[in-house]
Short mmCIF file of C-alpha atoms in Angstrom, two decimals:
data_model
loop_
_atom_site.label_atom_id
_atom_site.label_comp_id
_atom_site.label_asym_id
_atom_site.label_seq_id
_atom_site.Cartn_x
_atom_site.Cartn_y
_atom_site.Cartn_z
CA UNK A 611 -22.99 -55.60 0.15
CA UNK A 612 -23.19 -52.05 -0.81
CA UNK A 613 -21.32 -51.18 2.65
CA UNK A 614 -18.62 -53.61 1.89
CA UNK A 615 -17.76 -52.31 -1.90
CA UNK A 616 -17.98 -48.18 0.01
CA UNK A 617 -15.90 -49.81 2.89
CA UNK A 618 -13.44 -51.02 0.31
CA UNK A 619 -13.58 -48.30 -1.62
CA UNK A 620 -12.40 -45.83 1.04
CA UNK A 621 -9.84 -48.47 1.98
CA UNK A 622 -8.08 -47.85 -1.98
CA UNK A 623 -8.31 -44.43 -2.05
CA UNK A 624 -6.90 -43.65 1.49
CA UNK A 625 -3.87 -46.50 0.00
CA UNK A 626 -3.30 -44.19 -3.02
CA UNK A 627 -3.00 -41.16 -1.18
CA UNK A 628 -0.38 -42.72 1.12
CA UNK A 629 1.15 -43.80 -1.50
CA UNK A 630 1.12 -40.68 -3.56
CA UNK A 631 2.06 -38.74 -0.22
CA UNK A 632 5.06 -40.65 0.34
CA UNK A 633 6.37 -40.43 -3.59
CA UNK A 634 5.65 -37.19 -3.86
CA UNK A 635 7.36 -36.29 -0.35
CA UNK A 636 10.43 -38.14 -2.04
CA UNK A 637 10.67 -37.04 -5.42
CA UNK A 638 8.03 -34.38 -7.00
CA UNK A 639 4.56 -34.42 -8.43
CA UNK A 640 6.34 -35.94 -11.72
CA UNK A 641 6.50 -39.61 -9.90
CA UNK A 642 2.32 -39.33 -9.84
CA UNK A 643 2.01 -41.81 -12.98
CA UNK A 644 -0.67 -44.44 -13.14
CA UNK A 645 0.52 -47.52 -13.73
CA UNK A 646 3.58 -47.25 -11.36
CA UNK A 647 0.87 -46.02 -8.65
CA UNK A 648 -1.84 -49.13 -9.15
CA UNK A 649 0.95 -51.71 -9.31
CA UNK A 650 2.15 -50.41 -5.82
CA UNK A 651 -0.76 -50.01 -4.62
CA UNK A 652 -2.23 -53.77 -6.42
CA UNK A 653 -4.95 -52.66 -7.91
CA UNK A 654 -6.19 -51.99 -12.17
CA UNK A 655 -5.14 -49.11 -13.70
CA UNK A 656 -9.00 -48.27 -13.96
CA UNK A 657 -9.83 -48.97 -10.24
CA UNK A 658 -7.61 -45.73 -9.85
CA UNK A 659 -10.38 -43.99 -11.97
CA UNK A 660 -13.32 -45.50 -10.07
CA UNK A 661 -11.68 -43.92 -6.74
CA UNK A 662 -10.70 -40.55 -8.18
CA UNK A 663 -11.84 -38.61 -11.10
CA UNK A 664 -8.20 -38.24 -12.55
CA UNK A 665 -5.16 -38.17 -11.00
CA UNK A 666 -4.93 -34.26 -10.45
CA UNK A 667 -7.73 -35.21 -7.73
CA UNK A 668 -5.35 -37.17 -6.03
CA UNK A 669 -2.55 -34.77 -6.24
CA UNK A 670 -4.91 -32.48 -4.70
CA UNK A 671 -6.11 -35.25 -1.69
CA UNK A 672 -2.39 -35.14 -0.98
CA UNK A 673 -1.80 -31.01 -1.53
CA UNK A 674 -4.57 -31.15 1.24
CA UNK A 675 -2.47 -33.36 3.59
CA UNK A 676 0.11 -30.77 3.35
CA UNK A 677 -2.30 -27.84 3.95
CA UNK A 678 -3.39 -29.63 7.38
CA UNK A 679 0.40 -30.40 8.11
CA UNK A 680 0.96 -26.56 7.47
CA UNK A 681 -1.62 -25.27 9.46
CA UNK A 682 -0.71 -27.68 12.68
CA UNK A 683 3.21 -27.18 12.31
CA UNK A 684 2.60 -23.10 11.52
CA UNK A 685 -0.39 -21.76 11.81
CA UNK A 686 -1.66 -22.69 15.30
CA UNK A 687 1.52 -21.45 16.69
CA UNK A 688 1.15 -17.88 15.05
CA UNK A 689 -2.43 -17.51 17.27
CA UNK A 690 -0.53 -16.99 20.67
CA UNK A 691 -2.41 -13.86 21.89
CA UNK A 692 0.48 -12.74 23.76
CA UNK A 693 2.34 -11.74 20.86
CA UNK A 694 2.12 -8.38 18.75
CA UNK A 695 0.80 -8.83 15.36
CA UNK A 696 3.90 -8.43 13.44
CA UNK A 697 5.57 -10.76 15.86
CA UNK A 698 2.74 -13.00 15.05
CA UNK A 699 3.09 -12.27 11.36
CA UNK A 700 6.80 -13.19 11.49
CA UNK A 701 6.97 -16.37 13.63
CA UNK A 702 4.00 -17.35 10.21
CA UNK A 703 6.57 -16.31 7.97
CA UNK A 704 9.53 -17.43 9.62
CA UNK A 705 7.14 -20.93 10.05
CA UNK A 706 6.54 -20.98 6.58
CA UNK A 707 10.16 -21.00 5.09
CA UNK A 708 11.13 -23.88 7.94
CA UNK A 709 8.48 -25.60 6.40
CA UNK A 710 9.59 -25.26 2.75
CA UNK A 711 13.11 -26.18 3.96
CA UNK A 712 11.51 -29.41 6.09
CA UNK A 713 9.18 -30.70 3.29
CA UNK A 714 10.49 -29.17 -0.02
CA UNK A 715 9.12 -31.57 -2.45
CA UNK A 716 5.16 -31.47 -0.99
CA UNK A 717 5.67 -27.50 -0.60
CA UNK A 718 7.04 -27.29 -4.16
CA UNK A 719 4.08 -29.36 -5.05
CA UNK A 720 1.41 -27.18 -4.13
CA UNK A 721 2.92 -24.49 -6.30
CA UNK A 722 4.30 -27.00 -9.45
CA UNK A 723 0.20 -27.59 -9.49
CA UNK A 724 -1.19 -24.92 -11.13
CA UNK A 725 -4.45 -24.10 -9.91
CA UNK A 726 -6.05 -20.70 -11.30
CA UNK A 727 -9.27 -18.69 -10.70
CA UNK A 728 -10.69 -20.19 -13.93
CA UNK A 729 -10.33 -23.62 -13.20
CA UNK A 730 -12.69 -25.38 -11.94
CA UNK A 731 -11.39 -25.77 -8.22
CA UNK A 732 -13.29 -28.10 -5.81
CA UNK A 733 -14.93 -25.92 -3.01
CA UNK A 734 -13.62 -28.23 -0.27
CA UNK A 735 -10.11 -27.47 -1.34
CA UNK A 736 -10.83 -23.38 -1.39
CA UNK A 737 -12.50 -24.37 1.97
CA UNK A 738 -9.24 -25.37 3.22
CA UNK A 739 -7.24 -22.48 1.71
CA UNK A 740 -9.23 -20.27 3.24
CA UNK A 741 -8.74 -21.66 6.42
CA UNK A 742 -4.67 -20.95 5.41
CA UNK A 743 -5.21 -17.87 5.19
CA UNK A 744 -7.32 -17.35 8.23
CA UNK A 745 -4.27 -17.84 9.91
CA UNK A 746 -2.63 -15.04 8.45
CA UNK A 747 -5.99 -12.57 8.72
CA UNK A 748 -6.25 -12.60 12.56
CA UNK A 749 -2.94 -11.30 12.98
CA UNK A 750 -3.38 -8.53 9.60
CA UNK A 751 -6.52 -7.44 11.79
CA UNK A 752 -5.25 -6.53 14.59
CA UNK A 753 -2.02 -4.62 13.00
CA UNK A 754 -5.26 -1.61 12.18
CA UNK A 755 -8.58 -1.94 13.64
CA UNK A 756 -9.29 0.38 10.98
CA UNK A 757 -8.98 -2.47 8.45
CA UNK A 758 -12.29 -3.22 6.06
CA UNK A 759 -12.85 -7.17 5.72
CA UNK A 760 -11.74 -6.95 1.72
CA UNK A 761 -8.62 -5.13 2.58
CA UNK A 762 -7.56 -7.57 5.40
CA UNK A 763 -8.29 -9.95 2.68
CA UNK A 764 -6.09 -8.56 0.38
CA UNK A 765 -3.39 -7.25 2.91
CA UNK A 766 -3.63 -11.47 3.70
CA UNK A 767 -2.79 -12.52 0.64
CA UNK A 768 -0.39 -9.64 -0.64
CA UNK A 769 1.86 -10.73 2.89
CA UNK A 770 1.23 -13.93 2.02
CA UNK A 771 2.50 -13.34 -1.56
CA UNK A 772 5.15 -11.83 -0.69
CA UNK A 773 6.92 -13.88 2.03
CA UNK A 774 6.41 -17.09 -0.56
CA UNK A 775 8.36 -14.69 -3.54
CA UNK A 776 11.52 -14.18 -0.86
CA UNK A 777 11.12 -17.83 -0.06
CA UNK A 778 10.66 -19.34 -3.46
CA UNK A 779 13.63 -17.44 -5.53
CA UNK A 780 15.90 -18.18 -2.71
CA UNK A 781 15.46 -21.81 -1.94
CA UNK A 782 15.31 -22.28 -6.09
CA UNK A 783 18.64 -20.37 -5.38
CA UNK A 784 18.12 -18.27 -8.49
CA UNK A 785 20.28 -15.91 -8.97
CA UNK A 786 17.86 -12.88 -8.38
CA UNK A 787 17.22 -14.74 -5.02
CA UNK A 788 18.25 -14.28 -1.19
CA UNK A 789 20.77 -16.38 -0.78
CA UNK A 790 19.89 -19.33 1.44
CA UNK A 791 21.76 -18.29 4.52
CA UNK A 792 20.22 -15.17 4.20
CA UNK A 793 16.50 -16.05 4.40
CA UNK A 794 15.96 -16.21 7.59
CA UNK A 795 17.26 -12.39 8.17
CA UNK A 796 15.25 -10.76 5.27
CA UNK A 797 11.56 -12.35 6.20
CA UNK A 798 12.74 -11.16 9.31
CA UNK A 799 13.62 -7.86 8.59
CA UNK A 800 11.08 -7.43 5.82
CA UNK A 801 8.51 -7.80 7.87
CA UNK A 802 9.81 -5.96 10.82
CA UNK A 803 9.57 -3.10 8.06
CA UNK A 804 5.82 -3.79 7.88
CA UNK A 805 5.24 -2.94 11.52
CA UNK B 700 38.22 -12.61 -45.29
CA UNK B 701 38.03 -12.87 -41.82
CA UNK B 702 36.53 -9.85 -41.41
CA UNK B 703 33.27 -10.50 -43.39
CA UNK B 704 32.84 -13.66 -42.09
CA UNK B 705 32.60 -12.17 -38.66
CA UNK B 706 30.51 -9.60 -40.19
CA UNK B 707 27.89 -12.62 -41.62
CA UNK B 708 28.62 -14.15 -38.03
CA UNK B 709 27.25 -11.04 -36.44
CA UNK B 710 24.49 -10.24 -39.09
CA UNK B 711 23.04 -13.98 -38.46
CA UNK B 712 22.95 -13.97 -34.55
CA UNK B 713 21.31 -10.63 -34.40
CA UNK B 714 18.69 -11.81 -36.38
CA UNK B 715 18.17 -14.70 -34.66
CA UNK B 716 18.06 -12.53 -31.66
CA UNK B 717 15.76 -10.83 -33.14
CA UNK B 718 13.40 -13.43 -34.78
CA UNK B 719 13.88 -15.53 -30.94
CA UNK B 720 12.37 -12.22 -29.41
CA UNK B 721 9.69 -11.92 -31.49
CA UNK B 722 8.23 -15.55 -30.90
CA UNK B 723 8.64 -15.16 -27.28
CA UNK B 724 6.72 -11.67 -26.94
CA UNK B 725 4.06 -13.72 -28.86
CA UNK B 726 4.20 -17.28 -27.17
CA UNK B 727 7.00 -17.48 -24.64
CA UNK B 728 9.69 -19.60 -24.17
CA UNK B 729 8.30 -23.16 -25.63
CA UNK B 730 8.70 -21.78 -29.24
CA UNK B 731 12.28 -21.75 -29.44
CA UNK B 732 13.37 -24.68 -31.34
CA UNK B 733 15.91 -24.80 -33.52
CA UNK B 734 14.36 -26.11 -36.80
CA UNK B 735 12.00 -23.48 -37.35
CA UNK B 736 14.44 -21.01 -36.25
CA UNK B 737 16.69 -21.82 -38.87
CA UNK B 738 14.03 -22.48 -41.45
CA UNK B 739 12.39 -18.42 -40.46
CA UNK B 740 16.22 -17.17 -40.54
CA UNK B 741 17.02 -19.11 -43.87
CA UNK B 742 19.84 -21.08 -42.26
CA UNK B 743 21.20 -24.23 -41.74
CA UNK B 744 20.16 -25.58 -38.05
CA UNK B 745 24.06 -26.45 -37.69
CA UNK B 746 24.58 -22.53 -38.57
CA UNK B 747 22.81 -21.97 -35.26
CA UNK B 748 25.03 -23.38 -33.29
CA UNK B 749 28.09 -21.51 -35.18
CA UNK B 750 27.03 -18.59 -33.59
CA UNK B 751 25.38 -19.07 -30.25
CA UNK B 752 27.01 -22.18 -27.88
CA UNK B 753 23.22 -23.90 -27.74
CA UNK B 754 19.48 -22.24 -27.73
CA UNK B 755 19.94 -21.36 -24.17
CA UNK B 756 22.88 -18.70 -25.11
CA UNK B 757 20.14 -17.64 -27.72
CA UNK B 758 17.58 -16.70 -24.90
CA UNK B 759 19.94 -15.31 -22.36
CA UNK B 760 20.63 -12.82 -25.24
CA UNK B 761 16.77 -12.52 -25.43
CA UNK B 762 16.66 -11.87 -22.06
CA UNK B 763 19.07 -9.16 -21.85
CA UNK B 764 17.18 -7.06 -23.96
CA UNK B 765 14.19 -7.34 -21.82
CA UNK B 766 16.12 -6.38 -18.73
CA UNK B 767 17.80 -3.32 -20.65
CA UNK B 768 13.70 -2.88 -21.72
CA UNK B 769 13.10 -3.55 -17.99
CA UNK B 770 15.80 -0.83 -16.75
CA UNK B 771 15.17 1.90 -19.06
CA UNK B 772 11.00 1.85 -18.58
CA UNK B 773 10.95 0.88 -15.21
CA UNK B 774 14.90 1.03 -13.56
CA UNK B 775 15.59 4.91 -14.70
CA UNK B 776 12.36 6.31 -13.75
CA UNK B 777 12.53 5.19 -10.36
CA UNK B 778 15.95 7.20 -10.30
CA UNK B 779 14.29 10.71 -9.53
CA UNK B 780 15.73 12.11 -6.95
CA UNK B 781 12.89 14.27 -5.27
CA UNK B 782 10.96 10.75 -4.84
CA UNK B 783 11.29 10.27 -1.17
CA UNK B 784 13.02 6.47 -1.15
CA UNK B 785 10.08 4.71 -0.78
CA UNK B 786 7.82 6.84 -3.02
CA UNK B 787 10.64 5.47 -5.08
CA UNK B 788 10.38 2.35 -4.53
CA UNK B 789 6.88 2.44 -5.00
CA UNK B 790 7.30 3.86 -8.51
CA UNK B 791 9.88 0.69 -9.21
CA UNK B 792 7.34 -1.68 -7.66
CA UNK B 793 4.34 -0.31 -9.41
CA UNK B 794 6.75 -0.14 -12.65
CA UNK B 795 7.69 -3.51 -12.60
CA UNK B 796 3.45 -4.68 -12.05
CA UNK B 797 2.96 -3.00 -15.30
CA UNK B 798 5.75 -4.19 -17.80
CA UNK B 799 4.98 -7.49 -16.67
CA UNK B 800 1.63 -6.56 -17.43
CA UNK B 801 2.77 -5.03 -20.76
CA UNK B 802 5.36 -7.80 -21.94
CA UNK B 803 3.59 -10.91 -20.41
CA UNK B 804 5.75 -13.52 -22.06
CA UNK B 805 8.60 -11.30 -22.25
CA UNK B 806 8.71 -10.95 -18.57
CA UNK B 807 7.56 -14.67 -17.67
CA UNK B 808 10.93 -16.16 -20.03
CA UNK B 809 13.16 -14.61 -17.44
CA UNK B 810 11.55 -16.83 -14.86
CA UNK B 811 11.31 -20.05 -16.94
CA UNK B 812 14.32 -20.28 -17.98
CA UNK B 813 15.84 -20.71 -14.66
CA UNK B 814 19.09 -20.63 -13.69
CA UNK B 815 20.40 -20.95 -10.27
CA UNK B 816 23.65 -20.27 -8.61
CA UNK B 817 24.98 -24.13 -9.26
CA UNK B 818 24.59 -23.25 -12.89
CA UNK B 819 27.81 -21.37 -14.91
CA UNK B 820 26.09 -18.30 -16.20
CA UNK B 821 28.11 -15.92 -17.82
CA UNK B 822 29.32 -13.09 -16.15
CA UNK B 823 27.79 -10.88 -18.75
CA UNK B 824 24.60 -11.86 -17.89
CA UNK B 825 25.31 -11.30 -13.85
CA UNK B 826 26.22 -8.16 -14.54
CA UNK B 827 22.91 -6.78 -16.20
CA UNK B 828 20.86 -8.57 -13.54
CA UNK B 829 23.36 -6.32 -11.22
CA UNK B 830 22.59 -3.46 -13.13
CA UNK B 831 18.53 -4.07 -12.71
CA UNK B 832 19.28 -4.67 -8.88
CA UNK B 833 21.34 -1.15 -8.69
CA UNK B 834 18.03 0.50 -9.20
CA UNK B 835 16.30 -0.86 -6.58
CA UNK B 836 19.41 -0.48 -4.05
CA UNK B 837 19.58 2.96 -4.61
CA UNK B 838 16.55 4.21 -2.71
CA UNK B 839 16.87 0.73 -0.41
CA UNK B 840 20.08 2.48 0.66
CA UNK B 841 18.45 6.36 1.51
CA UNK B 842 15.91 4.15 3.46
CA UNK B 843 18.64 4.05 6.49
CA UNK B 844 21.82 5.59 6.11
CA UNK B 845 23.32 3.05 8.90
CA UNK B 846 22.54 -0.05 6.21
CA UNK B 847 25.71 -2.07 5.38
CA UNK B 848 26.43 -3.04 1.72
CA UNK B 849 25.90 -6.25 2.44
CA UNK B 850 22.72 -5.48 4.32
CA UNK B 851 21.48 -2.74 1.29
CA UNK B 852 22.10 -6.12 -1.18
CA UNK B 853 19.64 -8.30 1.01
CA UNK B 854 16.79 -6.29 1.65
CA UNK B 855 17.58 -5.29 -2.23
CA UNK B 856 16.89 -8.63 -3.42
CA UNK B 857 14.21 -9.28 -0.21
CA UNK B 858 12.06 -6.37 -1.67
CA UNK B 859 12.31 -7.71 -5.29
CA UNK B 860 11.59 -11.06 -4.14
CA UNK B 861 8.57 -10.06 -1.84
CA UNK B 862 7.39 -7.64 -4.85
CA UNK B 863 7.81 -10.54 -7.50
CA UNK B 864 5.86 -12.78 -5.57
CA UNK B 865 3.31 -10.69 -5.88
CA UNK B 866 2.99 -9.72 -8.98
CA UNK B 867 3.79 -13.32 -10.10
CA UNK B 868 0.93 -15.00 -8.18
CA UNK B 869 -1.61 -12.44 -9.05
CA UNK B 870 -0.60 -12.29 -12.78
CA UNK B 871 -0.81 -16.37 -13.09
CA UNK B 872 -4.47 -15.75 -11.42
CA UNK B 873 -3.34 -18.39 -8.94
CA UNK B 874 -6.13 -19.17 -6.40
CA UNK B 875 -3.86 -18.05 -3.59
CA UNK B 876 -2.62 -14.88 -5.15
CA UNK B 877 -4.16 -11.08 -5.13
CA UNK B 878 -7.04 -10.83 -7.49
CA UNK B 879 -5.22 -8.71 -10.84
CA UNK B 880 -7.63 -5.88 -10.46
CA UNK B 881 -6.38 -5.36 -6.97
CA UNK B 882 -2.87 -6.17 -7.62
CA UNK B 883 -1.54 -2.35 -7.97
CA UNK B 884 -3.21 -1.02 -4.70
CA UNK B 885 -1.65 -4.64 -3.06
CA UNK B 886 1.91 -3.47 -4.21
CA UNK B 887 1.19 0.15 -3.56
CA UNK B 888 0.15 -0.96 0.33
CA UNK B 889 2.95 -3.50 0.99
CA UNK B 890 5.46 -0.61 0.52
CA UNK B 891 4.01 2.05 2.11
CA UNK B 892 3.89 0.06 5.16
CA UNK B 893 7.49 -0.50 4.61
CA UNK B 894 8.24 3.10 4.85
#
């Protein structure tokens, strides 16, 4: 009996997430409202709240999804040994706009949900930040094997930092942005300029 | 006749520039309304809008005094010509970490209230964000004396970008940003290796 209530349990949440996934994907973490969400998904407002502990925990099941999706469709493909660390760095970067331009709403929607330092962020979702990141580190160690840990930490995130500033203002299109067309070029020749 | 009425014209949109600037140095851009702006300016609300097209007109005005703020703290001292271009660009860079620093909510308004090449913004206001960007494209240009003018203008608005992403992330403490207290030696690292 117990088995059966887990069993269906699991089977809701894993429907919300799809569903949330697929909304968001189409139109921005603003769709994420309750009652729209347990009358697609048939199901009491409050069942929602028995799955998850509010809906930001669902925004970040699906954030997640998109973390995994970034890692496979970027990440892996910056780990080819054969190429030089800043040619590694730039097919991430380069990786990492495509992305944005492929998926703009779940991209947007990992930024549009603030998360800071004093919030009280699960450890499984650092967990899979981290493993983001790691992505970026092996390359930023081998550009100086003189590196400490901490500053290949914070060389990974500065890179990191900046790439998403020349990606964000442009694809916002503000107008202290790259212009779209332009992207490409200037992650390109940015961090060419880091070599 | 005419001429005093422009002269009360005048007298009541600089002080509602300069009431407007005051609430956003202390709380940003959601306190601009235009009851209490009236009511603190001892005005009718439809006086408001005898003098400024709608509140957004009001905060691009707001706005251009921070970037004339911006260009004379930050812009002019980066203009030294002994500075080797990027110890220059450092200096702009570092600069630009420490008014945000400085004017928090100042600095964050310019980014809120966003406005992207699809929208009409005057050309007035194009033309100080040109002036901000001159100071950066001076050094970018002694970087490499074979740089086009179109390619001085990219990496121009590349290096702001990259730098803003930076200092943006790291100043709104998000989890994948640079920790603030490292944020200076971040920026400071990023451009040297761009030297």
């Amino acid at each position: 009996m117990a088995k059966k209530t887990e069993a269906r349990r699991a089977d809701l949440r894993n429907r919300l997430i799809d569903i949330a996934q697929g909304w968001i994907a189409e139109d921005g973490l603003t769709r994420i409202k309750a009652r729209p969400l347990a009358s697609e998904a048939g199901c009491a407002v409050g069942a929602i709240y028995n799955v998850f502990g509010d809906l930001n925990e669902l925004v970040m099941e699906v954030n997640a999804r998109t973390f995994k999706q970034l890692g496979q469709d970027v990440g892996e493909k910056g780990q080819n040994p054969d190429l030089s660390p800043v040619e590694a760095l730039t097919q991430l970067a380069v990786g990492y706009l495509h992305f944005a331009q492929a998926h703009p709403r779940a991209w947007r929607t990992l930024f549009d949900f603030t998360l800071t330092e004093a919030m009280e962020v699960p450890d499984w979702y650092r967990a899979e930040l981290r493993q983001l990141f790691s992505y970026i580190a092996r390359p930023v160690a081998r550009l100086d094997p003189n590196l400490s840990e901490q500053e290949i930490g914070m060389l990974t995130r500065g890179l990191f930092s900046a790439v998403h500033g020349i990606v964000s203002l442009g694809l916002e299109k503000r107008i202290s942005g790259v212009p779209e067309q332009h992207l490409e070029d200037i992650v390109r020749l940015v961090l060419k300029r880091l070599a």
